[in-house]
Coordinates of C-alpha atoms in Angstrom, one line a residue:
M208 CA 0.0 0.0 0.0
R209 CA 1.0 3.6 -0.5
T210 CA 1.4 5.9 2.5
A211 CA 2.5 9.5 2.9
V212 CA 5.3 10.3 5.5
I213 CA 6.3 13.8 6.4
T214 CA 10.1 13.5 6.7
A215 CA 11.1 17.1 7.4
A216 CA 9.7 20.6 7.2
G217 CA 8.2 21.0 3.7
Q218 CA 9.1 17.4 2.7
V219 CA 6.8 14.4 2.1
E220 CA 7.5 10.9 0.8
I221 CA 5.1 8.5 -0.7
R222 CA 6.3 5.1 0.6
K223 CA 5.2 1.5 -0.2
I224 CA 4.6 -0.7 2.8
P225 CA 2.7 -4.0 3.3
V226 CA -1.1 -3.8 3.9
P227 CA -1.4 -4.5 7.6
D228 CA -2.7 -7.9 8.9
V229 CA -5.9 -7.9 10.9
G230 CA -6.2 -9.5 14.3
D231 CA -9.3 -11.2 15.7
T232 CA -10.8 -8.0 17.1
E233 CA -9.6 -5.6 14.4
V234 CA -10.9 -4.1 11.2
L235 CA -9.0 -3.2 8.0
I236 CA -10.3 0.1 6.5
R237 CA -9.6 1.2 2.9
V238 CA -9.3 4.9 3.3
A239 CA -11.7 7.0 1.3
A240 CA -10.9 10.5 2.7
C241 CA -8.5 12.0 5.3
G242 CA -8.9 15.5 6.5
L243 CA -5.9 17.7 7.4
C244 CA -6.1 19.7 10.6
T245 CA -3.7 22.0 12.4
M246 CA -1.5 19.2 13.5
E247 CA -0.7 18.0 10.0
G248 CA -0.2 21.7 9.0
N249 CA 2.2 22.2 11.9
L250 CA 4.2 19.0 11.0
Y251 CA 4.6 20.1 7.4
A252 CA 5.5 23.7 8.3
G253 CA 8.1 22.6 10.8
R254 CA 6.3 24.1 13.8
M255 CA 6.0 20.5 15.2
P256 CA 9.3 18.9 14.3
V257 CA 8.6 15.3 14.9
Y258 CA 10.0 13.3 11.9
P259 CA 9.5 11.0 10.1
T260 CA 5.7 11.0 10.8
A261 CA 2.8 9.1 9.3
A262 CA 0.1 11.6 10.0
G263 CA -3.6 11.9 9.3
H264 CA -6.1 11.3 12.1
E265 CA -9.4 12.4 10.5
V266 CA -10.3 9.4 8.5
A267 CA -13.3 7.7 6.8
G268 CA -13.3 4.7 4.6
R269 CA -14.8 1.3 3.6
V270 CA -14.5 -1.8 5.8
E271 CA -12.4 -4.2 3.8
R272 CA -11.8 -7.0 6.3
V273 CA -13.1 -7.9 9.8
G274 CA -11.4 -10.1 12.3
A275 CA -13.1 -13.3 13.2
A276 CA -14.0 -12.4 16.8
A277 CA -15.2 -9.0 15.9
A278 CA -17.4 -10.4 13.0
A279 CA -19.2 -12.7 15.5
L280 CA -20.4 -9.7 17.6
E281 CA -23.9 -8.2 17.2
D282 CA -23.8 -4.9 15.3
A283 CA -20.3 -5.6 14.1
P284 CA -19.0 -3.5 11.2
A285 CA -19.6 -5.2 7.9
V286 CA -17.4 -5.4 4.9
G287 CA -18.4 -2.6 2.6
D288 CA -19.7 -0.3 5.3
L289 CA -18.6 3.4 5.1
V290 CA -17.3 4.3 8.5
T291 CA -15.8 7.2 10.4
V292 CA -12.7 6.0 12.2
D293 CA -11.5 6.7 15.8
L294 CA -7.7 6.5 15.6
L295 CA -7.0 7.6 19.3
T296 CA -5.1 5.0 21.2
R297 CA -6.5 4.3 24.6
C298 CA -4.7 2.0 27.1
G299 CA -7.8 1.3 29.2
A300 CA -5.6 0.8 32.3
C301 CA -4.5 4.3 33.4
R302 CA -6.4 6.3 36.0
P303 CA -8.2 8.5 33.4
C304 CA -9.2 5.5 31.3
R305 CA -10.5 3.6 34.3
G306 CA -12.4 6.7 35.4
G307 CA -14.2 7.0 32.1
Q308 CA -12.0 9.8 30.7
S309 CA -10.1 8.1 28.0
A310 CA -9.7 11.4 26.1
I311 CA -6.9 12.2 28.5
C312 CA -5.3 8.7 28.5
A313 CA -2.0 8.9 30.2
S314 CA -0.2 6.5 27.8
P315 CA 1.7 8.0 24.8
Q316 CA -0.3 8.2 21.6
G317 CA 0.7 6.3 18.4
G318 CA 3.8 4.2 17.9
V319 CA 6.5 3.4 15.4
R320 CA 6.0 1.4 12.2
D321 CA 8.4 -1.1 10.7
D322 CA 9.5 1.6 8.2
G323 CA 10.5 3.8 11.1
A324 CA 7.6 6.3 10.7
I325 CA 6.1 7.6 13.9
T326 CA 2.4 7.0 13.7
M327 CA 0.1 10.0 14.4
G328 CA -3.0 8.4 12.9
A329 CA -1.3 7.3 9.7
G330 CA -4.5 8.0 7.7
L331 CA -2.6 9.6 4.8
G332 CA -2.4 6.2 3.1
E333 CA -4.5 3.6 1.4
Y334 CA -5.4 1.5 4.5
V335 CA -5.6 1.8 8.3
R336 CA -6.0 -1.0 10.8
V337 CA -8.1 -0.2 13.9
P338 CA -9.9 -2.0 16.8
A339 CA -13.4 -2.9 15.7
A340 CA -14.8 -0.9 18.6
Q341 CA -13.4 2.3 17.0
V342 CA -15.2 2.3 13.7
W343 CA -18.6 3.9 13.4
P344 CA -20.9 3.3 10.4
V345 CA -22.3 6.5 8.9
G346 CA -24.5 5.3 6.0
E347 CA -24.0 6.4 2.4
I348 CA -22.7 10.0 2.7
D349 CA -19.8 11.9 1.1
P350 CA -16.6 10.4 2.5
A351 CA -15.2 13.9 2.9
L352 CA -18.0 14.6 5.4
A353 CA -17.6 11.2 7.1
A354 CA -13.9 12.1 7.7
M355 CA -15.3 15.0 9.9
G356 CA -16.3 12.4 12.5
E357 CA -13.2 13.1 14.6
P358 CA -13.5 16.9 14.9
L359 CA -17.3 16.5 15.2
A360 CA -16.8 14.1 18.1
C361 CA -14.4 16.6 19.7
V362 CA -17.2 19.3 19.5
V363 CA -19.8 16.9 20.9
H364 CA -17.4 16.4 23.8
S365 CA -17.0 20.1 24.2
L366 CA -20.8 20.7 24.4
R367 CA -21.0 17.9 26.9
R368 CA -18.3 19.4 29.0
G369 CA -20.1 22.7 28.9
G370 CA -23.4 21.2 30.0
L371 CA -25.2 22.8 27.0
R372 CA -29.0 22.6 27.4
A373 CA -31.8 23.5 25.0
G374 CA -32.7 27.1 25.5
D375 CA -29.2 28.2 26.6
R376 CA -27.6 31.3 25.1
V377 CA -24.3 30.5 23.5
T378 CA -21.3 32.5 22.5
V379 CA -18.5 31.0 20.4
I380 CA -15.2 32.8 20.3
G381 CA -13.4 32.2 17.0
A382 CA -14.9 31.6 13.6
G383 CA -12.4 29.0 12.3
Y384 CA -13.3 25.4 11.5
M385 CA -14.1 24.4 15.1
G386 CA -16.0 27.6 15.6
H387 CA -18.3 26.6 12.6
L388 CA -18.8 23.1 14.1
H389 CA -19.7 24.6 17.5
L390 CA -22.2 26.9 15.8
A391 CA -23.7 23.9 13.9
L392 CA -24.0 21.7 17.0
A393 CA -25.3 24.4 19.3
R394 CA -28.0 25.1 16.7
H395 CA -28.8 21.4 16.5
R396 CA -29.0 21.2 20.3
Q397 CA -31.7 24.0 20.2
A398 CA -29.7 26.8 21.8
A399 CA -31.8 29.9 22.2
S400 CA -29.2 32.0 20.5
V401 CA -25.7 31.7 19.1
T402 CA -23.3 34.6 18.9
V403 CA -19.9 34.3 17.2
V404 CA -17.0 36.6 18.2
E405 CA -14.3 37.0 15.6
L406 CA -11.8 39.7 14.8
D407 CA -11.0 38.8 11.2
D408 CA -13.4 40.3 8.7
E409 CA -13.1 37.5 6.2
R410 CA -13.8 34.8 8.7
R411 CA -16.6 36.8 10.3
A412 CA -18.3 37.2 6.9
A413 CA -17.9 33.5 6.2
I414 CA -19.6 32.4 9.4
E415 CA -22.4 35.0 9.0
A416 CA -23.5 32.9 6.0
A417 CA -23.9 29.9 8.4
G418 CA -26.6 31.7 10.3
P419 CA -25.5 32.8 13.8
D420 CA -27.8 35.2 15.6
A421 CA -24.9 37.6 15.5
A422 CA -21.3 37.7 14.3
I423 CA -19.4 40.5 16.0
T424 CA -16.0 41.8 17.0
P425 CA -15.1 41.8 20.7
D426 CA -15.7 45.5 21.1
R427 CA -19.4 44.9 20.3
L428 CA -20.1 42.4 23.1
D429 CA -22.3 45.0 24.8
S430 CA -24.8 44.7 21.9
V431 CA -25.7 41.0 22.7
P432 CA -27.0 39.3 25.9
R433 CA -24.4 37.6 28.0
A434 CA -24.2 33.8 27.4
D435 CA -25.0 30.8 29.6
V436 CA -22.1 29.0 27.9
V437 CA -19.1 30.4 26.1
F438 CA -16.9 28.1 23.9
V439 CA -13.4 29.4 23.4
T440 CA -12.1 27.8 20.2
I441 CA -8.8 29.7 19.8
A442 CA -5.8 29.7 22.1
S443 CA -5.0 33.3 23.2
K444 CA -5.0 35.3 26.4
A445 CA -7.3 37.9 24.7
A446 CA -9.8 35.1 23.9
V447 CA -10.1 34.1 27.6
E448 CA -10.5 37.8 28.6
T449 CA -13.3 38.1 26.0
A450 CA -15.0 34.9 27.4
L451 CA -15.1 36.5 30.9
R452 CA -16.8 39.5 29.4
A453 CA -19.2 37.4 27.3
V454 CA -20.4 35.0 30.0
A455 CA -23.4 35.6 32.2
D456 CA -23.2 35.3 36.0
G457 CA -23.4 31.7 36.9
G458 CA -22.4 30.7 33.4
R459 CA -19.9 28.2 32.0
I460 CA -16.7 28.8 30.0
V461 CA -15.2 25.9 28.0
L462 CA -11.6 26.2 26.9
F463 CA -11.7 24.2 23.7
G464 CA -8.8 25.7 21.7
G465 CA -5.4 25.1 23.1
S466 CA -1.7 25.5 22.3
P467 CA 1.2 24.5 24.5
D468 CA 3.3 27.4 23.2
G469 CA 0.5 30.0 23.5
P470 CA 0.6 32.9 26.0
P471 CA -0.7 32.0 29.5
A472 CA -4.1 33.3 30.2
E473 CA -5.0 35.0 33.5
L474 CA -8.0 33.7 35.4
P475 CA -9.2 36.3 38.0
G476 CA -10.0 34.2 41.0
Y477 CA -12.2 36.6 42.8
E478 CA -14.3 37.2 39.7
V479 CA -14.8 33.5 39.1
H480 CA -15.7 33.1 42.8
R481 CA -18.0 36.1 43.0
R482 CA -19.9 35.4 39.8
Q483 CA -20.0 31.6 40.4
L484 CA -18.5 30.9 37.0
T485 CA -17.5 27.4 35.9
V486 CA -14.4 27.2 33.8
T487 CA -13.5 23.8 32.3
G488 CA -11.3 22.4 29.5
S489 CA -12.3 20.1 26.6
Y490 CA -9.7 17.9 25.0
S491 CA -10.2 15.3 22.3
Q492 CA -13.2 12.9 22.6
E493 CA -14.7 9.8 24.3
P494 CA -16.4 6.8 22.7
E495 CA -19.8 8.1 23.6
D496 CA -19.0 11.3 21.6
W497 CA -18.2 9.2 18.6
R498 CA -21.5 7.4 18.9
T499 CA -23.3 10.8 18.8
A500 CA -21.1 12.2 16.0
A501 CA -21.7 9.1 13.8
A502 CA -25.4 9.4 14.4
L503 CA -25.4 13.1 13.4
L504 CA -23.4 12.3 10.2
R505 CA -25.8 9.4 9.3
G506 CA -28.9 11.5 10.0
G507 CA -27.9 14.2 7.6
T508 CA -29.1 17.1 9.7
L509 CA -25.7 18.8 9.6
T510 CA -24.9 18.1 6.0
P511 CA -25.5 21.7 4.8
Y512 CA -23.2 23.1 7.5
L513 CA -20.5 20.5 6.8
E514 CA -20.5 20.8 3.0
R515 CA -19.4 24.4 3.1
L516 CA -16.4 23.4 5.3
V517 CA -14.7 21.3 2.6
T518 CA -12.1 23.8 1.3
A519 CA -10.4 21.5 -1.3
R520 CA -9.8 17.9 -2.2
Y521 CA -6.5 16.4 -3.4
P522 CA -5.4 12.8 -4.4
L523 CA -2.7 11.2 -2.4
D524 CA -0.2 11.8 -5.1
D525 CA -0.7 15.6 -4.5
V526 CA -0.5 15.3 -0.7
E527 CA 2.3 17.9 -0.6
Q528 CA 0.1 20.5 -2.3
A529 CA -2.7 19.6 0.2
L530 CA -0.4 20.1 3.2
A531 CA 0.8 23.4 1.8
R532 CA -2.8 24.5 1.3
T533 CA -3.5 24.2 5.0
A534 CA -1.4 27.3 5.6
E535 CA -3.7 29.5 3.6
T536 CA -6.5 31.7 5.0
P537 CA -9.3 31.0 5.3
V538 CA -9.0 27.2 5.2
Y539 CA -11.5 24.9 6.9
R540 CA -10.8 21.3 5.8
V541 CA -8.5 20.2 3.0
V542 CA -9.2 16.5 2.3
V543 CA -6.9 13.9 0.8
T544 CA -8.6 11.1 -1.1
P545 CA -6.3 8.1 -1.7

């Protein structure tokens, strides 16, 4: 099979390696689409210098082979099913996993293949092998949308962490790809209103077309009601400060966007105490979030929102162009189709 490996900043190889064998509880997926997110963009640009890396963790494809033990289970994935694929590795034994929080599994992610590539999903190739428990059928939809299962599951997790209820007022800070998904999910969950706060004129205009109640700059926060839940989808000190201004007393702030090299945000202890604010983080996703995300993809309710987020499609042979495209603005999802 062919697989793309990022070998250095701005350098990609297409390698040939054997198609992986499938164990009793595993499934072989022929990749139909792989979305590129910030991680792949950072690897290619050299901002995340971990090489050589087999990247690509937003994957959808067709089930090609099912292990014997998995095939015997009720509701097992069937050969030919289009599935969205959970490529997170969960050890199941650490304290977070045993406590039901496998999104923050303490064990290192990925591994090293026989060709020496560090695996960070390894979805930029023709096949992936995964545990049967981590593939989710989505019906017959556009594979590029099915590949959005992973980011969609992350946003489902974010809404769950924020305790979003029907009738809540919502503010989303940041109108990037994840901001769009938060808007779509909050609408689907029957939020009373959704306001998006975005500094960039082009991004703000793009998200206005998706139908928020308001799309404003931070200096116009006084023109909208304070929110019951604020989702911060970008990593910046200013974004956290904006969230504190946007949230209602007794409200919740979810820090969804994160960057280890970003500036530290200040959290005013007395204000959090006096206003009884809840501030929480949201990282990655859990199996129950995948279950919800797959159902949303299969049901088609979000299709109009998701279709506008496919920025471009490239074949695997043009993966270098696809990775370079992730650095452009605005870009939502560039999709590689082996």
